Amino acid sequence: MTTLDAAAASSATPSATTPVAPAPARRRRRSVEGRPRIAVAFTALFFVVLYLPIVVVVLFSFNSRKSLSSFESFSTRWYVQFFNDDALLSSLRASLVISGVAMVGSLILGTMLALALERVSSRPSRILGTTALVPLVTPEIVTGVAALLLFTGLGIKLSLMTVIIAEITFSISYVAVIVRGRLSAMSDDVEEAARDLGCTPFQAVRLVILPAILPALVASGLLVFALVFDDFVLAFFTTGVDPQPLPVRIYSQIRLSISPAINAVGTCMMLVSILLIAFSLVVPRLFGRRDSGLDLISGG
Amino acid sequence: MAASTRDTDVEPTRTRRSASHTRLWGWLLLPPAAWMMAFFVSSIIIVVLLSFGHVGPTGRPVFGASGANYAALWNETYLSVFLRSVVYASLTVLLCLLIGYPVAYTIALHGGRYKNALVAALVIPFFASYLIRMYAWSTLLSDEGLVNQALRWFGLSEGVRFLNTPGAVVAGLTYGFVIFMVLPVYASLERMDLALIEAGKDLYHGPLRTFFAVTLPATRAGVLGGVLLVLLPALGDFVSAQLLGGPSTFMIGNLIQQQFFESQNQPLGSALTVVLMIALLVFMVFYLRSTDRQRRES
Amino acid sequence: MTHPASGTPVPDDVAIRLVGLTKRFGGTTVVDHLDLDIRKGEFFSLLGPSGCGKTTTLRMIAGFSDATEGSVVLGGTDVTSVPPHKRNVNTVFQSYALFEHLDVAGNVGFGLRRKGLDKAEIARRVTEMLELVELGARSKSKPRELSGGQKQRVALARALVNRPEVLLLDEPLAALDLKLRRQMQVELKNIQREVGITFVFVTHDQDEALTMSDRVAIMNSGVIEQCGTPEDVYERPRTAFAAGFIGTSNLMTGTYSGGELTLAPGITVPLPGHPDLVDGSTTSIAVRPEKIWMYEFEPAMVRIAGTVVATVYHGATTQYLVDVAPDVRVTVLEQNLVRSRNEDRWADGDSIELGWQPDHAVVIH
Amino acid sequence: MTHPASGTPVPDDVAIRLVGLTKRFGGTTVVDHLDLDIRKGEFFSLLGPSGCGKTTTLRMIAGFSDATEGSVVLGGTDVTSVPPHKRNVNTVFQSYALFEHLDVAGNVGFGLRRKGLDKAEIARRVTEMLELVELGARSKSKPRELSGGQKQRVALARALVNRPEVLLLDEPLAALDLKLRRQMQVELKNIQREVGITFVFVTHDQDEALTMSDRVAIMNSGVIEQCGTPEDVYERPRTAFAAGFIGTSNLMTGTYSGGELTLAPGITVPLPGHPDLVDGSTTSIAVRPEKIWMYEFEPAMVRIAGTVVATVYHGATTQYLVDVAPDVRVTVLEQNLVRSRNEDRWADGDSIELGWQPDHAVVIH
Amino acid sequence: GFSGGDATASASASGASASLAPAAKATIDGDLVYFNWAEYLDPDVLKGFQKEYGVKIIETNYDSYPSMMAKLSSGNEYDVVFPGSKEVAQLRAASKLQRIDKAQLKNADQVFGVNPYFDDPWYDSKSDYSVPFTMYKTGIAYRKDKVTTMSGSWNDMWNTSASGHIFVLDEADEAIGMAALKLGLDINTISPDDLAKIKEALLAQKPLLRGYSTDDINNMAGGNAWIHHMWSGDFLNLVNNTVKDPGNYEFLAPKEGTPLGSDTYAIPANAAHPGTALVFIDYLLRPENIDKNVTYLGYPMPTKSSAAAFAKVSEGHPACTVTVEDLGRANVFKTQTPEGKAARDAMWTEVKAS
Ligand SMILES: Nc1ncnc2c1ncn2[C@@H]1O[C@H](COP(=O)(O)OP(=O)(O)OP(=O)(O)O)[C@@H](O)[C@H]1O
Ligand SMILES: Nc1ncnc2c1ncn2[C@@H]1O[C@H](COP(=O)(O)OP(=O)(O)OP(=O)(O)O)[C@@H](O)[C@H]1O
Ligand SMILES: [Mg+2]
Ligand SMILES: [Mg+2]
């Protein structure tokens, strides 16, 4: 016989010996019954319009003529041209270098900033910290103009380096905001638990905090990479004699006469970004989080 | 008599850290703060200083202390560019809200199982080059472009002039920045307690009334954030006007770019930039005020 | 009037009638052919474990969720396909669901404004209702400035002010801490007595259901296992589930034979007065811990020997764990009427006798 | 050895000694000159309302927070200025604070790795500890795959595996639901008995403190109001706060005169056996609801008349509210030993007599 | 950097020293930093150079001459640039170019000694600092199927029957030049009266315009433009490579005269690899490369042997032809005084902004 304690019958009492599934967490219903057809139709239309130019880019990248308004027949000549165009390729390379270096640099500085902002409460440091977030709300043209004047004013030659510096300055804030969101969602207790278990403050950061914010680092790193890779305005103002970043090159072509090879470039860029996004969705899963990098990007 | 209970107070949130701890983290602030000082704050200061300078005889910018640039801006042409930019940006914000809110709402509340996929689908195009997408629009909307070809094919119209109009510029801006409206609104809808909507209906409000009386106010923070995130880049943009605009769609961004790269009048360009910054600062202060009030109330 | 599905007329004193109410999500049936009458002015509780379908039932009554089958009759009218904003029913949500952008008075008056009442009337009724829930002084506060208990009262006032036929409450006290919950239980009960509105109250806290309700329905996996007064369901549980879900119960299973239940070889419990039981059948009985005596037995009592294995002091009561057979442990509750003088009556390992009145051993079917 | 501040040697069997321990935040004193000895192997509870300084005290013992004044002596050594990672103390956090990126074994072995033990030894001790908390089979699971109770046990194992002198537990069960909490209380107590480590347990649940602890300290506004065994603090509360915070207490205040307490003109309660009380002084007594009899009085009992105003059925017990004087309402608890036959003994409005043994009326100072 | 006061002194000092420095030798001394319009040389020619000499070409583009000047004046180091004649004059005056020793160019005879005009052009006395590249003409392109009322004058840019389908090049000089020629004024005028008249004409034109743009080829091909202010080479590109129905397009050199110009090869004073730059220019002057570039660009070059190649690309469009004789006859954009330039820029900005 048994002593039935409240509802031993209702659910297998989580006894210690039998492993139980996670307690049925109180689910929040996240949808409303009944779908308003108009809203769904509107959203569908929105996605059609959103993807229309992209479809055009992909389509015309396979056009056999130079025309961008009438499709003649299928051909891969623009891809061939793209992969034989040294200037385009070197721009692509330059963009990859800029994005990569800016990503690493802004990850390091932005994570430092996020940690400090989350932990330091003194007034001057908070003001400093807030200043670092201003680029987030400054139009790029202002940042670009300011960077150009700063570099030429100091007599610094414009080069890939200046582009990278400007891009890092602009990206730090993104990293800081995303990483900080993760940090503040993390209980202080975790860090104290590490100290309690014999970690010095530094070890606590290395062994506990960094692993815990890794998904945020991955997400913000990918976001920064993608943003910098596509950034035109800052690069336009700060680029020098080195091979121009891809967007700047595209811009100088657009202003004169565009070659459909650009559509091939665009198609390739989009493929890469889809891969990046898929990656950022998958990576947090690898670390077993239910939240994805996308939630972080979308601020969810 | 039985011990009485009172309403337990809402527990105060608190941060608890020892002083030595804080000092350690303080050092971490140093490198990013130094970086921002060296490359951001100082550059903004240079812009402000140069806006009081003039162009030297060799075409180089020279620092000075005259307000001539600002005086030069005070004429009908420049004022009308400012006015136009503000109008375009405001229309863009409005359109983004009208388009972005229903989309965010549908995804957040009716996305069901596809929610994450839809958000991903939303983000992907915005990582494909902005310039290329804009250019694609210009070819799509051209008089003999696909859209007009389709209209003619369906016999709907003899061709509409989309391109090189103010409408095209605003549409381009909207297309470019609508995601900055969708994402914060989506996030705030996700955070919202859905019981609120039911509470509205429970209290005799039909679906539409519930939306305006309950849902919209509950997502105010997201809407305000979206407004700011759209307004800022829209006001500074010069690509949309350049690629999709006509003869009379010049915006502040174009003007600044013109001064820096065509006329090579950097001091005047700096003055324009400063004015743009001040205009945005006004919006920022307004935004911070309203979110701050919200925070103080909590 | 006549109910379309049941065919029988709905009596005047029935506030809600559920007829064969069923809800399926995809393939799974979450609420399964519920038939239930709730009387006017009644404090009716739906009690059951998490996921048993309580919320779903409530949501179908309120109209937030469509019934897959069956119908909901409110005050004699079939409202199965009436949208929520047209039902004369109000809900108090577990999360309160207060409108953050409105102050307390704005929240409470929210429903009245839609009813087209004039401003003075609205103000009068809001004030009156805030007095009732003792929040008269906070009418200008925003929800986030209120404590949990105060929010709860605003949510209540917001619903009650509309004078609905029925008030639905979905675990309204679950988010409050124990002490506050006790206090709000008393207040809620008083308010219900005062306004006389039918309350349908969802909870998974059995003590809450027992102390507050006129009637309790015990739900499990979408069906109602037992429905009756608190005494009914506590003292005379009809199923093992009901016995176990409400309070603690000593469930003893054995073989019935000639007025005795054999728990283990040589260990029998007298079980008189059950002529309906078949000899040799496996039978379970449930005895509440507080119904078991440890001394001063009365003549008619059933008696059984056991060994004390643990004593847990709870302040007002002491709990004894007594082994009456290998693997058969019985919990006995004793009020500490005289505790401070005799201290523990028994030490662990003592052999004692337990006894209970025959009709306190409920046979579980 | 001699303690620097107190000057008296710390006995061998004292695990923790707090000497004048004080914490101020800005101007407010949160912990106020605490003096306390906690013995080795003891299950010691700190019980008090929210904000009374329990967590702060614990954090000073663990070293996360610096004492403003006073000192902490652990196992005879003053550790007041030793950083947390060098104190032989471990903590179980309310939020569990498990490391999400490590599996169960990784979490449990975390502290051992910091200590530089070799791998085989770590694995051995981790396995052993997981067996103890009955999670041997889940060593490769990630924390998020565990239920609340399992997480709790991992947090416990992670702390215990380091064999600390003292284990600090800050409301470790607060996040669990009632059922699971009850179960974990038993397990926690068993584990403590098994390992014999000193537990300092923070809670604001009085039942938890009473059932689990060897000794309980009742804290209020930074000071300890009373410290003793569960029976001590429950049966002989020394202050009105202690009487009210643990369980329910009927507090009656009146004027003492010649062995009687006058609650209201004409209404007196006998209060024999208190020669120390001065005639004419205002005096309070506390009587527990379960100590009040309603019939079958014994000869030595104090008796007082009253009127039943409410009866609340709780299943195992019934609670009666009885007015003995205007504004003096007494709660009486009765175990439903025979409920199902006689039902309510009294109806609301009945005049009855209450009685209690004189030494169950505790005089509150 | 910026100067705290007027920096003329230091600028001219450094310029003086540069002009005294010995000209570079045509030997490979590093990779080539190349600064040009996008796609303004046949990619095959560039590829051939890299292959033949084993060096890399690091390509950077500008989208207008002013922005090229902006980048040059911000101190960027390029090895070879392609300035227009007006820019050469400006750069030479500012001592931003290196002297080119003709003896270093094996193929110098392809361009020098062919036309007296280029042996001593107005923008660069004795062609000491630049080598002639292409010649161009700015005229009007139009759709024969859409517009039938062309008069052969600059007034066609104000043709109301193409209202909403007219584009003007988005360049201050070109736009001002167009209006000046229509009004019978000097295209280089800086007189306030003239500029006021020009402004008035440009503003009057605005309601008829579809836009200001340098993307002339796509504007025509996309059908938005019926009348386009256009460079001759772009027109040939349009009809030869872009559209399916070249017969519908026509180029017109207005009777008031057209702005004419020539581009050059030049080496900036601060070039890091002037030797490679010289080798590169010499390579471009090889007759076969000249022919390839003429065919690719659609612009004639003032060289000994390229006439045949140009005749081939410009077949059927005689108006696209530019001859050296034309160049001699005025209508060439020249350098203005700083004040004059500022006045023209300000006027242009106001036209665009209003
Ligand atoms: N929208 C839905 N889609 C699918 N299944 C659902 C949905 N809503 C509820 N369910 C399922 O129906 C069952 C009953 O849910 P319900 O919310 O009614 O339970 P409940 O008794 O209120 O439980 P709790 O005490 O946890 O609130 C659950 O198993 C739940 O998973
Ligand atoms: N870092 C801090 N700064 C200022 N005040 C603090 C700080 N930490 C705690 N306090 C205050 O000290 C008091 C005691 O806090 P403590 O956390 O010790 O309470 P507690 O007894 O653990 O309460 P609970 O049961 O709510 O956990 C509270 O009033 C709290 O507001
Ligand atoms: Mg529910
Ligand atoms: Mg605490």
PDB file of C-alpha atoms and ligand atoms in Angstrom, chain A residues 26-27, chain C residues 51 54-56 94 170-171 202, ligand 3:
ATOM      1  CA  ARG A  26       3.810  26.421 -17.556  1.00  0.00           C
ATOM      2  CA  ARG A  27       3.452  27.134 -21.210  1.00  0.00           C
TER       3      ARG A  27
ATOM      4  CA  GLY C  51      -2.974  20.174 -18.018  1.00  0.00           C
ATOM      5  CA  LYS C  54      -9.464  23.559 -16.627  1.00  0.00           C
ATOM      6  CA  THR C  55      -8.303  26.624 -18.496  1.00  0.00           C
ATOM      7  CA  THR C  56      -9.605  25.269 -21.771  1.00  0.00           C
ATOM      8  CA  GLN C  94      -4.188  34.587 -13.710  1.00  0.00           C
ATOM      9  CA  ASP C 170      -8.488  31.259 -13.687  1.00  0.00           C
ATOM     10  CA  GLU C 171      -6.147  30.530 -10.803  1.00  0.00           C
ATOM     11  CA  VAL C 202     -10.163  27.402 -11.344  1.00  0.00           C
TER      12      VAL C 202
HETATM   13 MG    MG F   3      -4.727  26.701 -16.712  1.00  0.00          MG
END
